[in-house]
C-alpha positions as a LaTeX table, in Angstrom:
\begin{tabular}{lrrr}
\hline
Residue & $x$ (\AA) & $y$ (\AA) & $z$ (\AA) \\
\hline
Met1 & $-25.88$ & 17.24 & 65.89 \\
Ala2 & $-25.92$ & 20.88 & 64.78 \\
Gly3 & $-27.99$ & 21.82 & 67.78 \\
Ile4 & $-25.80$ & 20.16 & 70.20 \\
Ala5 & $-22.76$ & 22.07 & 68.64 \\
Gly6 & $-24.49$ & 25.13 & 68.86 \\
Ile7 & $-25.18$ & 24.79 & 72.60 \\
Val8 & $-21.65$ & 23.76 & 73.16 \\
Ser9 & $-20.32$ & 26.61 & 71.43 \\
Ala10 & $-22.59$ & 29.04 & 73.17 \\
Cys11 & $-21.42$ & 27.71 & 76.61 \\
Leu12 & $-17.70$ & 28.00 & 75.51 \\
Asp13 & $-18.35$ & 31.44 & 74.19 \\
Tyr14 & $-20.07$ & 32.56 & 77.55 \\
Gly15 & $-17.03$ & 31.19 & 79.40 \\
Asp16 & $-14.58$ & 33.02 & 77.17 \\
Gly17 & $-16.65$ & 36.18 & 77.56 \\
Lys18 & $-16.46$ & 35.79 & 81.28 \\
Lys19 & $-12.57$ & 35.41 & 81.18 \\
Tyr20 & $-12.26$ & 38.56 & 78.92 \\
Arg21 & $-14.41$ & 40.59 & 81.10 \\
Gln22 & $-12.24$ & 39.80 & 84.11 \\
Glu23 & $-9.35$ & 40.81 & 82.10 \\
Glu24 & $-11.05$ & 44.10 & 81.50 \\
Lys25 & $-11.17$ & 43.53 & 77.68 \\
Tyr26 & $-14.73$ & 44.47 & 77.43 \\
Ala27 & $-14.95$ & 44.72 & 73.72 \\
Leu28 & $-13.88$ & 41.20 & 73.31 \\
Ala29 & $-16.15$ & 39.95 & 76.21 \\
Trp30 & $-19.23$ & 41.46 & 74.51 \\
Met31 & $-18.26$ & 39.82 & 71.19 \\
Phe32 & $-18.22$ & 36.47 & 72.83 \\
Tyr33 & $-21.44$ & 37.16 & 74.74 \\
Gly34 & $-23.11$ & 38.25 & 71.23 \\
Arg35 & $-21.64$ & 34.96 & 69.53 \\
Gly36 & $-22.88$ & 32.90 & 72.37 \\
Ala37 & $-26.31$ & 34.45 & 72.13 \\
Ala38 & $-26.34$ & 33.95 & 68.35 \\
His39 & $-25.44$ & 30.23 & 68.84 \\
Ser40 & $-28.30$ & 29.92 & 71.30 \\
Val41 & $-30.75$ & 31.16 & 68.67 \\
Asn42 & $-29.46$ & 28.79 & 66.11 \\
Phe43 & $-29.80$ & 25.92 & 68.69 \\
Ala44 & $-33.50$ & 26.79 & 69.43 \\
Ser45 & $-34.31$ & 27.24 & 65.83 \\
Gly46 & $-32.82$ & 23.90 & 64.89 \\
Leu47 & $-35.11$ & 22.35 & 67.76 \\
Val48 & $-38.12$ & 24.10 & 66.39 \\
Leu49 & $-37.24$ & 22.84 & 62.80 \\
Gly50 & $-36.57$ & 19.47 & 63.96 \\
Phe51 & $-39.92$ & 19.33 & 65.95 \\
Ser52 & $-41.80$ & 20.75 & 62.71 \\
Tyr53 & $-40.57$ & 18.18 & 60.63 \\
Ala54 & $-41.43$ & 15.38 & 63.06 \\
Gly55 & $-45.13$ & 16.09 & 62.60 \\
Pro56 & $-45.95$ & 13.35 & 60.00 \\
Leu57 & $-43.98$ & 10.71 & 62.13 \\
Met58 & $-45.92$ & 11.50 & 65.10 \\
Glu59 & $-49.16$ & 11.45 & 63.23 \\
His60 & $-48.03$ & 7.96 & 61.93 \\
Leu61 & $-47.16$ & 6.67 & 65.47 \\
Ala62 & $-50.64$ & 8.00 & 66.88 \\
Lys63 & $-52.34$ & 5.91 & 64.16 \\
Gly64 & $-50.33$ & 2.81 & 65.08 \\
Val65 & $-50.96$ & 3.27 & 68.86 \\
Gly66 & $-54.68$ & 4.10 & 68.34 \\
Phe67 & $-56.41$ & 7.48 & 68.80 \\
Asp68 & $-58.25$ & 6.15 & 71.68 \\
Ser69 & $-55.50$ & 5.69 & 74.16 \\
Leu70 & $-53.90$ & 8.70 & 76.01 \\
Arg71 & $-50.59$ & 8.07 & 74.30 \\
Gly72 & $-52.26$ & 8.26 & 70.77 \\
Arg73 & $-54.20$ & 11.55 & 71.68 \\
Ala74 & $-51.00$ & 13.15 & 73.02 \\
Leu75 & $-49.19$ & 12.14 & 69.76 \\
Gln76 & $-52.18$ & 13.37 & 67.66 \\
Val77 & $-51.89$ & 16.80 & 69.55 \\
Leu78 & $-48.09$ & 16.91 & 69.10 \\
Ala79 & $-48.51$ & 16.29 & 65.28 \\
Ala80 & $-51.12$ & 19.04 & 64.98 \\
Arg81 & $-48.61$ & 21.40 & 66.65 \\
Ala82 & $-45.69$ & 20.35 & 64.53 \\
Ala83 & $-47.79$ & 20.83 & 61.44 \\
Ala84 & $-48.67$ & 24.37 & 62.66 \\
Leu85 & $-44.95$ & 24.95 & 63.10 \\
Ala86 & $-44.40$ & 23.81 & 59.56 \\
Leu87 & $-45.62$ & 27.10 & 58.31 \\
Gly88 & $-42.76$ & 29.07 & 59.89 \\
Arg89 & $-40.22$ & 26.75 & 58.45 \\
Ala90 & $-39.05$ & 29.15 & 55.66 \\
Ala91 & $-38.77$ & 32.05 & 58.13 \\
Leu92 & $-36.69$ & 29.93 & 60.46 \\
Phe93 & $-34.46$ & 28.91 & 57.60 \\
Ala94 & $-33.95$ & 32.46 & 56.76 \\
Ala95 & $-33.43$ & 33.56 & 60.22 \\
Ser96 & $-30.82$ & 30.73 & 60.73 \\
Leu97 & $-28.98$ & 31.85 & 57.58 \\
Trp98 & $-28.71$ & 35.42 & 58.89 \\
Val99 & $-27.75$ & 34.31 & 62.42 \\
Thr100 & $-25.05$ & 32.15 & 60.96 \\
Leu101 & $-23.71$ & 34.87 & 58.98 \\
Ala102 & $-23.63$ & 37.21 & 62.04 \\
Ile103 & $-21.83$ & 34.44 & 63.92 \\
Met104 & $-19.22$ & 34.25 & 61.11 \\
Ser105 & $-18.85$ & 38.06 & 61.12 \\
Ile106 & $-18.38$ & 38.00 & 64.96 \\
Thr107 & $-15.80$ & 35.28 & 64.72 \\
Trp108 & $-13.72$ & 37.31 & 62.25 \\
Ile109 & $-13.98$ & 40.39 & 64.39 \\
Ile110 & $-12.93$ & 38.41 & 67.40 \\
Gly111 & $-9.89$ & 36.98 & 65.40 \\
Arg112 & $-8.87$ & 40.60 & 64.60 \\
Leu113 & $-9.28$ & 41.89 & 68.18 \\
Ser114 & $-7.56$ & 39.11 & 70.11 \\
Asp115 & $-3.99$ & 38.62 & 70.54 \\
Asn116 & $-2.35$ & 35.85 & 68.39 \\
Glu117 & 0.64 & 33.91 & 69.54 \\
Leu118 & 3.15 & 36.15 & 67.91 \\
Gln119 & 1.79 & 39.16 & 69.67 \\
Lys120 & 1.90 & 37.18 & 73.02 \\
Trp121 & 5.58 & 36.54 & 72.25 \\
Ile122 & 6.33 & 40.18 & 71.50 \\
Lys123 & 4.87 & 41.16 & 74.99 \\
Arg124 & 7.42 & 38.84 & 76.66 \\
Ser125 & 10.44 & 39.23 & 74.30 \\
Ser126 & 13.52 & 41.45 & 74.86 \\
Phe127 & 12.28 & 43.56 & 71.77 \\
Arg128 & 9.20 & 44.72 & 73.37 \\
Val129 & 8.30 & 48.27 & 74.10 \\
Pro130 & 9.02 & 49.19 & 77.86 \\
Pro131 & 5.85 & 49.12 & 79.95 \\
Lys132 & 4.42 & 52.18 & 81.31 \\
Pro133 & 5.27 & 52.89 & 85.14 \\
Gly134 & 2.70 & 51.04 & 87.19 \\
Asp135 & 1.41 & 48.89 & 84.40 \\
Pro136 & 1.70 & 45.16 & 84.99 \\
Ser137 & 3.49 & 43.51 & 82.07 \\
Glu138 & 4.40 & 39.91 & 80.94 \\
Pro139 & 7.64 & 38.69 & 82.50 \\
Leu140 & 10.75 & 38.39 & 80.15 \\
Tyr141 & 11.87 & 35.02 & 78.96 \\
Glu142 & 14.65 & 33.66 & 81.35 \\
Lys143 & 16.94 & 32.50 & 78.57 \\
Ala144 & 17.66 & 33.42 & 75.03 \\
Gly145 & 17.14 & 29.79 & 73.98 \\
Glu146 & 13.60 & 29.81 & 75.67 \\
Glu147 & 12.85 & 32.97 & 73.70 \\
Leu148 & 13.92 & 31.50 & 70.34 \\
Val149 & 11.78 & 28.41 & 71.08 \\
Ala150 & 8.64 & 30.39 & 71.89 \\
Leu151 & 9.31 & 32.34 & 68.78 \\
Tyr152 & 9.45 & 29.43 & 66.46 \\
Ile153 & 6.35 & 27.94 & 68.00 \\
Ala154 & 4.57 & 31.30 & 67.59 \\
Phe155 & 5.61 & 31.36 & 63.95 \\
Lys156 & 4.37 & 27.86 & 63.53 \\
Val157 & 0.98 & 28.68 & 65.20 \\
Val158 & 0.50 & 31.81 & 63.03 \\
Glu159 & 1.39 & 29.92 & 60.03 \\
Glu160 & $-1.48$ & 27.44 & 60.37 \\
\hline
\end{tabular}
């Protein structure tokens, strides 16, 4: 389950990185790409760890099938490979811990660099700083009521 979550998160991060790169927010784009790569590493280490723990099961299945059959020999080879991978479990656990800490750190940095709902509201409000000439800006709210509703929603989102 964690491996599936890791690969889904990696795909979403790569998509967000592409979106921010198109908006020319390169620092955020590279943060998302870095977090996507870290999720991919966690996914790969999860696969290797799962395979290494499956060695005894494959050996048991090989005995049940019989070592003479092709399937039995394949399971026996896979069990031997899984047992060899078992030596690197401690290293994989340690690496996964550090990669997870890196993911958490990158997530914190992304949260600090990206605009929250209140900042997005300020860019469209009547209280914003006038944009520089030639700089595209967010359109103002059409009505004061619309602006107040958006402010209330922004406060609710930031509060959570």
